[in-house]
CSV table of C-alpha atoms and ligand atoms in Angstrom, one decimal:
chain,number,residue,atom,x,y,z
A,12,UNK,CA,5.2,33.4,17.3
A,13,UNK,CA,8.3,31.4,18.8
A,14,UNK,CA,8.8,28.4,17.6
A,15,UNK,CA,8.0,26.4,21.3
A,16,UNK,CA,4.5,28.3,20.8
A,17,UNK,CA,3.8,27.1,17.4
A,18,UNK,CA,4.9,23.7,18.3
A,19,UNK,CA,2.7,23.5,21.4
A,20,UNK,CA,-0.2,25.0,19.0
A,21,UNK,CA,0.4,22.2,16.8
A,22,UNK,CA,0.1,19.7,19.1
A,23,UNK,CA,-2.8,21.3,20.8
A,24,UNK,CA,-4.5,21.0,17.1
A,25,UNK,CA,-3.3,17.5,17.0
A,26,UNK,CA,-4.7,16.7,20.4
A,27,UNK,CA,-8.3,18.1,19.4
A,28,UNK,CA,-8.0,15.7,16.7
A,29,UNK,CA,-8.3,18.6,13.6
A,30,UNK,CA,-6.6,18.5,10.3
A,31,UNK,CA,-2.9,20.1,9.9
A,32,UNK,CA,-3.3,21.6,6.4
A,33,UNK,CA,-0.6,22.5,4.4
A,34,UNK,CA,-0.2,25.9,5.4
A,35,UNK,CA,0.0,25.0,9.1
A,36,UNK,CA,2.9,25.5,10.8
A,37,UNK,CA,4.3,21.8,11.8
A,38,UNK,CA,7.4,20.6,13.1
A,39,UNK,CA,10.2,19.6,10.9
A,40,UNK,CA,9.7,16.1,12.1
A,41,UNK,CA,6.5,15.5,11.8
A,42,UNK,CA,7.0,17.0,7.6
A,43,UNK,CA,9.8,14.6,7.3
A,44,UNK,CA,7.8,11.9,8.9
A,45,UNK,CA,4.9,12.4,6.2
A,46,UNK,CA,7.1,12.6,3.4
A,47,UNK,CA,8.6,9.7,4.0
A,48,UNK,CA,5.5,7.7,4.7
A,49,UNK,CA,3.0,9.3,2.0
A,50,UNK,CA,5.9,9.1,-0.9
A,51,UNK,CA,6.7,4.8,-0.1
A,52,UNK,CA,2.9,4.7,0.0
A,53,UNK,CA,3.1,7.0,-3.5
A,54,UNK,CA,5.9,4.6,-5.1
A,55,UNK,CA,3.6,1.1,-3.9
A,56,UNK,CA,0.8,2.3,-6.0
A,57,UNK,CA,2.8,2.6,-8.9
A,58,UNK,CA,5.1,0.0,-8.4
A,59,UNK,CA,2.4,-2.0,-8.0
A,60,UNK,CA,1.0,-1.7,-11.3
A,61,UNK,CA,3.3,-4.3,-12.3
A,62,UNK,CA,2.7,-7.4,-11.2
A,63,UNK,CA,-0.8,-7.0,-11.9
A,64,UNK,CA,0.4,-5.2,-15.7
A,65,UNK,CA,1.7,-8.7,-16.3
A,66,UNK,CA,-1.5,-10.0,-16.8
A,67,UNK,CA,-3.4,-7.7,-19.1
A,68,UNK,CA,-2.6,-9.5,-21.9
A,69,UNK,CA,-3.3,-13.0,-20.8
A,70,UNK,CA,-6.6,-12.3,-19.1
A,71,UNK,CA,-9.2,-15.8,-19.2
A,72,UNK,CA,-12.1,-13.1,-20.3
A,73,UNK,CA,-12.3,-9.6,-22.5
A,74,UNK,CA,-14.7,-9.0,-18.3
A,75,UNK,CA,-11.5,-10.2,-16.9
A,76,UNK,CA,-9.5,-7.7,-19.0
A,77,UNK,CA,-11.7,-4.8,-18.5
A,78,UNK,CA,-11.9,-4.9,-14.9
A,79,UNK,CA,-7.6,-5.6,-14.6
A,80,UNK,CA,-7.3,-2.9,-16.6
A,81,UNK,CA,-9.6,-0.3,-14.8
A,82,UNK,CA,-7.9,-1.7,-11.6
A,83,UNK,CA,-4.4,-0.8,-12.6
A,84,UNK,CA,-5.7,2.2,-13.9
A,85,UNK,CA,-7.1,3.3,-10.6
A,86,UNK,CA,-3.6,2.3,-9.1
A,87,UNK,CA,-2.3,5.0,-11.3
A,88,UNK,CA,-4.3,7.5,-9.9
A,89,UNK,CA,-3.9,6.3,-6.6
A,90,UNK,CA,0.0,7.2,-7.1
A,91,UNK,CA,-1.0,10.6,-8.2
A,92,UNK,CA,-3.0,11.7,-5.4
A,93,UNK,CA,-0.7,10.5,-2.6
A,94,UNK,CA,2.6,12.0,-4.9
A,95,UNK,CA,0.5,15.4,-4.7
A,96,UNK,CA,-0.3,15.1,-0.9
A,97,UNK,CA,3.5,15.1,-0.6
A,98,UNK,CA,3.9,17.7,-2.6
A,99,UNK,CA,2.1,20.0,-0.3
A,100,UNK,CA,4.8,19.3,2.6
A,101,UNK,CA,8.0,21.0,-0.1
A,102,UNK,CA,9.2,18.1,-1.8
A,103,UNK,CA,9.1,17.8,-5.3
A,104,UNK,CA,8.0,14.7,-7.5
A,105,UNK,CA,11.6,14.7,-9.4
A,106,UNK,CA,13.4,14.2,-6.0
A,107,UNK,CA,10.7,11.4,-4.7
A,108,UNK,CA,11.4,9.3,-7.6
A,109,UNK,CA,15.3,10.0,-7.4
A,110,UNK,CA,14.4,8.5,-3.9
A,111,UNK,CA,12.7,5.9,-5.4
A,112,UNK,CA,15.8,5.2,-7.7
A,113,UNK,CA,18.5,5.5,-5.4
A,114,UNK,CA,17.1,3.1,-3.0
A,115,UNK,CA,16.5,5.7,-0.2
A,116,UNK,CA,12.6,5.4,-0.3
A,117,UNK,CA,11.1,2.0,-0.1
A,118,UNK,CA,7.9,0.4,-1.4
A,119,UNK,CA,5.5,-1.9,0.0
A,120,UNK,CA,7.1,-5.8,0.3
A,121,UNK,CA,4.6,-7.0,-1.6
A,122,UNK,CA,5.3,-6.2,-4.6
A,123,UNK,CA,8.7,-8.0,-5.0
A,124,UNK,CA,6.9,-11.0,-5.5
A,125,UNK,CA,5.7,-13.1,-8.7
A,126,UNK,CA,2.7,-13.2,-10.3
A,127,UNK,CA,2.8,-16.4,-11.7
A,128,UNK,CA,-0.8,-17.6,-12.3
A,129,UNK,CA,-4.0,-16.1,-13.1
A,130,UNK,CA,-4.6,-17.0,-9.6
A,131,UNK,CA,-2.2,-14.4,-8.6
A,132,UNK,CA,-4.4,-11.6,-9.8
A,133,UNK,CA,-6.8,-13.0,-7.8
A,134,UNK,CA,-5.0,-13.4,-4.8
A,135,UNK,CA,-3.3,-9.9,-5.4
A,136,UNK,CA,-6.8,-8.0,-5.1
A,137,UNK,CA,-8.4,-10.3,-2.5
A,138,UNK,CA,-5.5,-10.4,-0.4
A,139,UNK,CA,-3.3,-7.4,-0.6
A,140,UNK,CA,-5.8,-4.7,-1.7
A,141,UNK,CA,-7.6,-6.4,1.3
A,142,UNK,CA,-5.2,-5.6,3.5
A,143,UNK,CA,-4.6,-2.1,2.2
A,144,UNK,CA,-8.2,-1.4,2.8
A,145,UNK,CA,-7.6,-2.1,6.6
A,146,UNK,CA,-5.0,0.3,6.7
A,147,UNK,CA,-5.8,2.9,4.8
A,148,UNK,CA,-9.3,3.1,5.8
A,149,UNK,CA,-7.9,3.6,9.3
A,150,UNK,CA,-5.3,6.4,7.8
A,151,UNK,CA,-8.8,8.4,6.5
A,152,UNK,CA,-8.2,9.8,10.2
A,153,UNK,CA,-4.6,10.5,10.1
A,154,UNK,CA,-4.1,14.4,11.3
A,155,UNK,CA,-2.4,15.6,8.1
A,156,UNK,CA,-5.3,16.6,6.0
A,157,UNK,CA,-4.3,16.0,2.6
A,158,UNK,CA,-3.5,12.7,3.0
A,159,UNK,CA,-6.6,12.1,5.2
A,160,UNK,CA,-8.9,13.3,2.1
A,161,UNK,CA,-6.9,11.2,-0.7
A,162,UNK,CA,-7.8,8.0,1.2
A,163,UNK,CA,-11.0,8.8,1.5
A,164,UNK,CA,-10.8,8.7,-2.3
A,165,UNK,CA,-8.9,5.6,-3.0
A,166,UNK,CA,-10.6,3.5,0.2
A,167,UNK,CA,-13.9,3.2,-2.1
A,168,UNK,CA,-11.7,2.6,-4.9
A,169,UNK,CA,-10.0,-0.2,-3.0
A,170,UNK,CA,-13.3,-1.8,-2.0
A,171,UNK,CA,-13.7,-2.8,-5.7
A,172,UNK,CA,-10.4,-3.9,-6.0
A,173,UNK,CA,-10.8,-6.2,-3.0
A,174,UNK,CA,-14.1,-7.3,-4.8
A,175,UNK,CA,-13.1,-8.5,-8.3
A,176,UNK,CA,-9.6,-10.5,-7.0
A,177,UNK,CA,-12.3,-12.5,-4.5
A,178,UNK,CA,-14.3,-13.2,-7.1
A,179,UNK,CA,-11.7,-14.7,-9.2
A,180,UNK,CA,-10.6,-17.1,-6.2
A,181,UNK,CA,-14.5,-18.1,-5.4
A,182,UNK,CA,-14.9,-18.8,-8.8
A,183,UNK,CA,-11.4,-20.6,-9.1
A,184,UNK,CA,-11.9,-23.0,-6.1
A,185,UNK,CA,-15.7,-23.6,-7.8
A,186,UNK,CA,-13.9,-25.1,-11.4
A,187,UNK,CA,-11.4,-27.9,-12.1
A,188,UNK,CA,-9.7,-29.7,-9.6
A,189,UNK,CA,-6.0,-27.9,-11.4
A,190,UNK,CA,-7.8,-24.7,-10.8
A,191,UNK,CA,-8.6,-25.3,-7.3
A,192,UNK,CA,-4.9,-26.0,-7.0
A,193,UNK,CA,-3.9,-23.0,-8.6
A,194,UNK,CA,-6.0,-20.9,-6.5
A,195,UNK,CA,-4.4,-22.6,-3.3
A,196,UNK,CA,-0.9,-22.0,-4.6
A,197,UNK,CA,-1.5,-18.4,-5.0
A,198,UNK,CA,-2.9,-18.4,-1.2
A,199,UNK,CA,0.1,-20.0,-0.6
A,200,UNK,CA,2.4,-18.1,-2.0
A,201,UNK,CA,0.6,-14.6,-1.1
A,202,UNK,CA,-0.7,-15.0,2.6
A,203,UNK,CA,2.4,-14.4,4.7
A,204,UNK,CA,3.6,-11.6,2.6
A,205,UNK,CA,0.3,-9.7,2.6
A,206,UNK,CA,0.6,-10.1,6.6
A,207,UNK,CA,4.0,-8.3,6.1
A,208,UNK,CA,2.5,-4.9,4.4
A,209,UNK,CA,1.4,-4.2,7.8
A,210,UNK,CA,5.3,-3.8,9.3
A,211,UNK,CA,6.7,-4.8,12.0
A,212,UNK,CA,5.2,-5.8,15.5
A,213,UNK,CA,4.6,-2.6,17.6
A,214,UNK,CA,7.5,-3.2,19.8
A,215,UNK,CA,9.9,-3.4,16.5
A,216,UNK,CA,8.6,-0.5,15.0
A,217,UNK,CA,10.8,2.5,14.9
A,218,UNK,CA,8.1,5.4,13.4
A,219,UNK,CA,5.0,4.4,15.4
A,220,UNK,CA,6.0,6.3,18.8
A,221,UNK,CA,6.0,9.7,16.6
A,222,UNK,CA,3.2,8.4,14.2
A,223,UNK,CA,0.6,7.9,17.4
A,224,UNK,CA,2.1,11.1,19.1
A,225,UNK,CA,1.3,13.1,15.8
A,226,UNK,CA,-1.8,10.9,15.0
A,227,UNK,CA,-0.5,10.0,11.9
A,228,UNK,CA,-1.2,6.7,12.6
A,229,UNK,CA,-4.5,5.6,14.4
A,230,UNK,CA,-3.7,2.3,15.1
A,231,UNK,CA,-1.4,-0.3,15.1
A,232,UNK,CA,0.7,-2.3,12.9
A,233,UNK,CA,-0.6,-5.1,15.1
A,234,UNK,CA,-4.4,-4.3,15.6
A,235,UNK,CA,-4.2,-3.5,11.9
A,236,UNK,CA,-3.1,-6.9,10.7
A,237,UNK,CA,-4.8,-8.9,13.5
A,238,UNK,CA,-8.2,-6.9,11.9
A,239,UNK,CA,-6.8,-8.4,8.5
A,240,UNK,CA,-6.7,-12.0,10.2
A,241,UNK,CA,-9.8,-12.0,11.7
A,242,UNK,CA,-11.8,-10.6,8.7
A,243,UNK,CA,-10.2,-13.0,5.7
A,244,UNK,CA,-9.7,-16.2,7.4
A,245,UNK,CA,-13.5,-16.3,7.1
A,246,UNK,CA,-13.4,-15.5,3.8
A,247,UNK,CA,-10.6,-18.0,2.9
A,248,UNK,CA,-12.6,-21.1,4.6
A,249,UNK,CA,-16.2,-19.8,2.8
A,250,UNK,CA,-15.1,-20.4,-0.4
A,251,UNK,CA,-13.1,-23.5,0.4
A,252,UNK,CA,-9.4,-22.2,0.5
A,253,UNK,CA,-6.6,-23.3,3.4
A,254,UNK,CA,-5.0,-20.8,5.6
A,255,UNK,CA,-1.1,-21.7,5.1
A,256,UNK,CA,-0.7,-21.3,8.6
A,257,UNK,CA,-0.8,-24.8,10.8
A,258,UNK,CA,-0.9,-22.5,14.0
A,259,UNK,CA,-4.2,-21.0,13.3
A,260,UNK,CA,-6.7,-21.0,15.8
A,261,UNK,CA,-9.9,-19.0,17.3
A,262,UNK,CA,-8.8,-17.5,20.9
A,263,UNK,CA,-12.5,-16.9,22.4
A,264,UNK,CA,-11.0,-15.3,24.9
A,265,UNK,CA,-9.3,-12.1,22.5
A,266,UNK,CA,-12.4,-12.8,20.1
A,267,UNK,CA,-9.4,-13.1,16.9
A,268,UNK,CA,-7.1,-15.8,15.5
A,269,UNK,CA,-4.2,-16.5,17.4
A,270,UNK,CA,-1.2,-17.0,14.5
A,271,UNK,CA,2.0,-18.8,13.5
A,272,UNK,CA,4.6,-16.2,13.5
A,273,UNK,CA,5.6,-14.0,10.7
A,274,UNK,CA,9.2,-14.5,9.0
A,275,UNK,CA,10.9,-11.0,9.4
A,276,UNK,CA,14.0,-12.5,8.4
A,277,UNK,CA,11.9,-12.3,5.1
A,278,UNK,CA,10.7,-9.1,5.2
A,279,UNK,CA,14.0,-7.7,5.9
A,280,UNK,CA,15.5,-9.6,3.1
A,281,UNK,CA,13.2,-8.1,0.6
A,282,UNK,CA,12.5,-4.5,1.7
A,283,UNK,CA,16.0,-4.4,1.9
A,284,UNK,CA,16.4,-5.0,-2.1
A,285,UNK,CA,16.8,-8.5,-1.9
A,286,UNK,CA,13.3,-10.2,-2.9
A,287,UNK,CA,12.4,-11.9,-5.8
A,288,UNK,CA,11.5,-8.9,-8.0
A,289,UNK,CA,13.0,-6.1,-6.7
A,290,UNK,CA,15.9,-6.0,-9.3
A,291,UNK,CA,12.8,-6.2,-12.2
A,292,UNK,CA,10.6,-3.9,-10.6
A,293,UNK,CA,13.2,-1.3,-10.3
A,294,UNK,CA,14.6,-2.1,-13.8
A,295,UNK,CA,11.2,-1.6,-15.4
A,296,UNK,CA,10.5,1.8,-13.6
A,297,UNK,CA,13.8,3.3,-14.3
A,298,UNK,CA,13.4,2.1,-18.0
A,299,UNK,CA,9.8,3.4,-18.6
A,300,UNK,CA,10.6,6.8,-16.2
A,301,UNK,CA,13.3,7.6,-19.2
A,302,UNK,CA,11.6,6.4,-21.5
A,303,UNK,CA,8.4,9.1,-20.8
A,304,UNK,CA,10.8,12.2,-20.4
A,305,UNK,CA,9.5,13.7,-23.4
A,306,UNK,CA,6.1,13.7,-21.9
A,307,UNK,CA,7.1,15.5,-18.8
A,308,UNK,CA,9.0,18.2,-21.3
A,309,UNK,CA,6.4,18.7,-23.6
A,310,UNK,CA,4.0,19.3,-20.8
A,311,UNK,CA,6.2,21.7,-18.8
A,312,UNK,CA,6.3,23.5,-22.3
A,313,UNK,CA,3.2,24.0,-22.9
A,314,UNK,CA,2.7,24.9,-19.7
A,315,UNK,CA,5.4,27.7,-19.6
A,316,UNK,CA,4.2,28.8,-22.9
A,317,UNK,CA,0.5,29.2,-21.5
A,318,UNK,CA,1.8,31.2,-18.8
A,319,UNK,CA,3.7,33.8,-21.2
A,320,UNK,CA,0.2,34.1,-23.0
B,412,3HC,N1,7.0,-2.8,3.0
B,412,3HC,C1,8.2,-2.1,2.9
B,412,3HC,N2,8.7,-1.4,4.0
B,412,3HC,C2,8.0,-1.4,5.1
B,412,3HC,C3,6.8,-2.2,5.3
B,412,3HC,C4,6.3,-2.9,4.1
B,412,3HC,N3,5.2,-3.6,4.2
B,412,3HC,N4,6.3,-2.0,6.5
B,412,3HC,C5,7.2,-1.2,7.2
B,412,3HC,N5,8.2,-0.9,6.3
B,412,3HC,C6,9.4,-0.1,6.6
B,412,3HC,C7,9.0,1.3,7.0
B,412,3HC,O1,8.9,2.1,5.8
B,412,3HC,C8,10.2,1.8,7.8
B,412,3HC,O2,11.3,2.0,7.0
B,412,3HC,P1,11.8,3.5,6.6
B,412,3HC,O3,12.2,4.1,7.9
B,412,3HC,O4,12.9,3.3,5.7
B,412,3HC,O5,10.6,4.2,6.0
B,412,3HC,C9,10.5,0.5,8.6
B,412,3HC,O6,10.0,-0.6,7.8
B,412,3HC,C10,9.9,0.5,10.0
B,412,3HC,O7,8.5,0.3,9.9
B,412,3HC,P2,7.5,1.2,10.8
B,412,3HC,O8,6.3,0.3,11.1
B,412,3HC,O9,8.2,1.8,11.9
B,412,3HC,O10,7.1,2.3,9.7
B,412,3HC,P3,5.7,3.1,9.6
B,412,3HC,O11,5.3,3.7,10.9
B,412,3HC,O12,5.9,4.0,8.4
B,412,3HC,O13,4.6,2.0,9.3
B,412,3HC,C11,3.4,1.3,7.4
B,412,3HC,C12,4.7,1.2,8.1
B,412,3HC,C13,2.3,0.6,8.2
B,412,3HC,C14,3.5,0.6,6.0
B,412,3HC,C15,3.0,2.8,7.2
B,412,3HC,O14,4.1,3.4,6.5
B,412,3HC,C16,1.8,3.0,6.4
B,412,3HC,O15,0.7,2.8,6.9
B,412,3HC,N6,2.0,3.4,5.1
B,412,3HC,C17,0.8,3.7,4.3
B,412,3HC,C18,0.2,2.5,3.6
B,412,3HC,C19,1.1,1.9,2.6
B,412,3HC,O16,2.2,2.4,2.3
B,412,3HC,N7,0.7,0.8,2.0
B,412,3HC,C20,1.5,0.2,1.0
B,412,3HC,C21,0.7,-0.7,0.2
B,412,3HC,S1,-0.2,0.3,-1.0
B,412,3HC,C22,-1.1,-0.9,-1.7
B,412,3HC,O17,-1.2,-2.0,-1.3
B,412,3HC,C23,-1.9,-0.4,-2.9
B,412,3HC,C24,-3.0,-1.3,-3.2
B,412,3HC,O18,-4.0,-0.5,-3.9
B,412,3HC,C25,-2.6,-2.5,-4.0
C-alpha cells in the first residue's frame, strides 16, 4: 500500500474514533508527536517522586508514612507504564532518559517547586494529582492505544492520590491556628503552578492543532484547566481554604469561575530550566540514574544468560 493510502487509512481509523496499536501503520508525525508527549509525561512521574520523597522520613504519622510511601510507589509505576507505551512507537528507554538529561525532553512545571511543609504533601496530592486526574482521565480516549489503556490504569490510581493530600489539608485547616496557616501557604504557594500543568491557552499552544487532528488530545488545555477551576475552588472554600486569586468569580452565564490570569512569564522561566528546583531535580536523577547502573547490567545479564539456556 502507498504511503498516501495508508495515511488516509490512518486517519480514516482516527476519524471512527478506534485505537492505533503499535503495529499500525502511522505517520511519522503523529510517532514523534507521542513520543514526545508520552516520554515528558514518563519523566513527570518520576521526577515527581521527589518532592514528595522529601517527606518520607518526616511524616506527622507511621498512616501518614504508609500512605506517602505507597503513593510514590505508585508514581514509580506510573513512569514505567507510560516509558513502555513509548517504547512501542521505536524509542528506547536509554535514549528517553539521555533526553531527559540533555534537556531536550521536558517534565511537568510542577515539580521545580519546593516542598517545604507537610502542607506541601498535602497540597501536592490535592492539587496537582487533582489536576492530573482531569487530564489524564480525558487522555483514557486518546487514539493511540497503549497509552489510552495505561491511563486507564493510573487514573484509579490517581483518584487515591487526590484523596489522601485532601485529607491532609481538611484535617490541617481543622487544627491549630499555625497549621491553618501552613495549609494556606501551601495553597498559596501551589495553586497557580498547578494551573500551569495544563499548558498554554489554546491559541498559544503549538501541538494542539496535530493533537485534536490525531485525537491525541480530546480536549483542551483550556476546558481542561477551566474543569480543574470549577471542580477545586469548591473544594478549597468547603474546608475553609482561600483561593489566591482576588479575580475569582462565578460567571452564571459560562456556569465556571471566571479567573485572574496565569503568569506565563513563569512558566516559561521554569520549563525552560530556570525554576526553583530544576538544577536539584536534575542533579538527583542523574546521580541516582549512575548510581543504579549495576542494576540495569545485572539484569540484562541474567537476561541474556536465560536466553542462551
Ligand atoms: N510543564 C512542562 N512543559 C509543558 C507544560 C507543563 N505543565 N505544558 C506544556 N508544556 C510544554 C509542552 O511540552 C510543549 O513543549 P515541547 O514542544 O518541548 O514538548 C510546549 O509547552 C507547548 O505546549 P502544548 O500545549 O502545545 O503541548 P502539548 O500539546 O503536549 O500539551 C500537555 C501539553 C497538556 C502537558 C500534554 O503534553 C499532556 O497532556 N501531557 C500528558 C499529561 C502530563 O504530562 N502530565 C504531567 C504531570 S504528570 C503528574 O502530575 C503525575 C501525578 O501523578 C503527580
Amino acid at each position: 500500500m502507498d504511503s498516501l493510502v495508508q495515511t488516509t487509512a490512518f486517519q480514516q481509523k482516527i476519524d471512527q474514533d478506534l485505537n492505533i496499536e503499535p503495529k499500525d501503520h502511522m505517520p511519522d508525525a503523529y510517532r514523534s508527536h507521542l513520543i514526545r508527549q508520552i516520554s515528558q509525561h514518563a519523566h513527570s512521574e518520576v521526577i515527581g517522586m521527589q518532592p514528595e520523597g522529601n517527606w518520607i522520613t518526616r511524616a506527622p504519622s507511621l498512616r501518614a508514612k504508609q500512605i506517602l510511601l505507597a503513593k510514590i510507589q505508585d508514581e514509580g509505576g506510573h513512569g514505567l507504564y507510560l516509558y513502555s507505551a513509548a517504547e512501542t512507537l521505536g524509542i528506547s528507554r536509554e535514549e528517553m532518559i539521555e533526553q531527559l538529561h540533555s534537556g531536550k525532553a521536558k517534565y511537568s512545571n510542577i515539580f521545580n517547586y519546593p516542598t517545604l511543609t507537610w502542607a506541601d504533601i498535602g497540597a501536592i496530592g490535592w492539587l496537582v494529582d487533582g489536576a492530573a486526574i482531569v487530564n489524564q482521565v480525558s487522555l483514557q480516549r486518546t487514539s493511540f492505544g497503549p497509552y489510552a489503556r495505561a491511563m486507564v490504569r493510573i487514573c484509579k490510581e490517581e483518584s487515591f492520590h487526590q484523596r489522601q493530600g485532601y485529607e491532609i489539608m481538611a484535617n490541617m485547616m481543622k487544627g491549630t491556628a499555625e497549621q491553618r496557616e501552613m495549609a494556606q501557604d501551601a495553597m498559596n504557594r501551589f495553586w497557580w503552578p498547578a494551573l500551569m500543568m495544563f499548558g498554554p491557552h489554546d491559541g498559544d499552544s503549538p501541538h494542539s492543532g496535530d493533537a485534536f487532528l490525531w485525537k491525541i488530545k480530546r480536549k483542551s488545555n483550556d476546558e481542561l484547566r477551566q474543569k480543574f477551576i470549577d471542580k477545586t475552588i469548591d473544594q478549597a472554600t468547603l474546608i475553609g481554604l482561600t483561593v489566591p486569586d482576588p479575580e475569582l468569580k462565578w460567571n452564571a452565564e459560562k456556569e465556571g469561575y471566571d479567573h485572574g490570569e496565569i503568569d506565563w512569564d513563569e512558566f516559561h522561566r521554569v520549563i525552560r530550566g530556570n525554576g526553583p528546583c530544576n538544577k536539584q531535580r536534575m542533579a538527583h536523577h542523574v546521580k541516582y540514574h549512575e548510581e543504579g547502573a549495576w542494576v540495569r547490567e545485572a539484569a540484562a545479564a541474567y537476561k541474556q544468560r536465560k536466553n542462551e539456556f
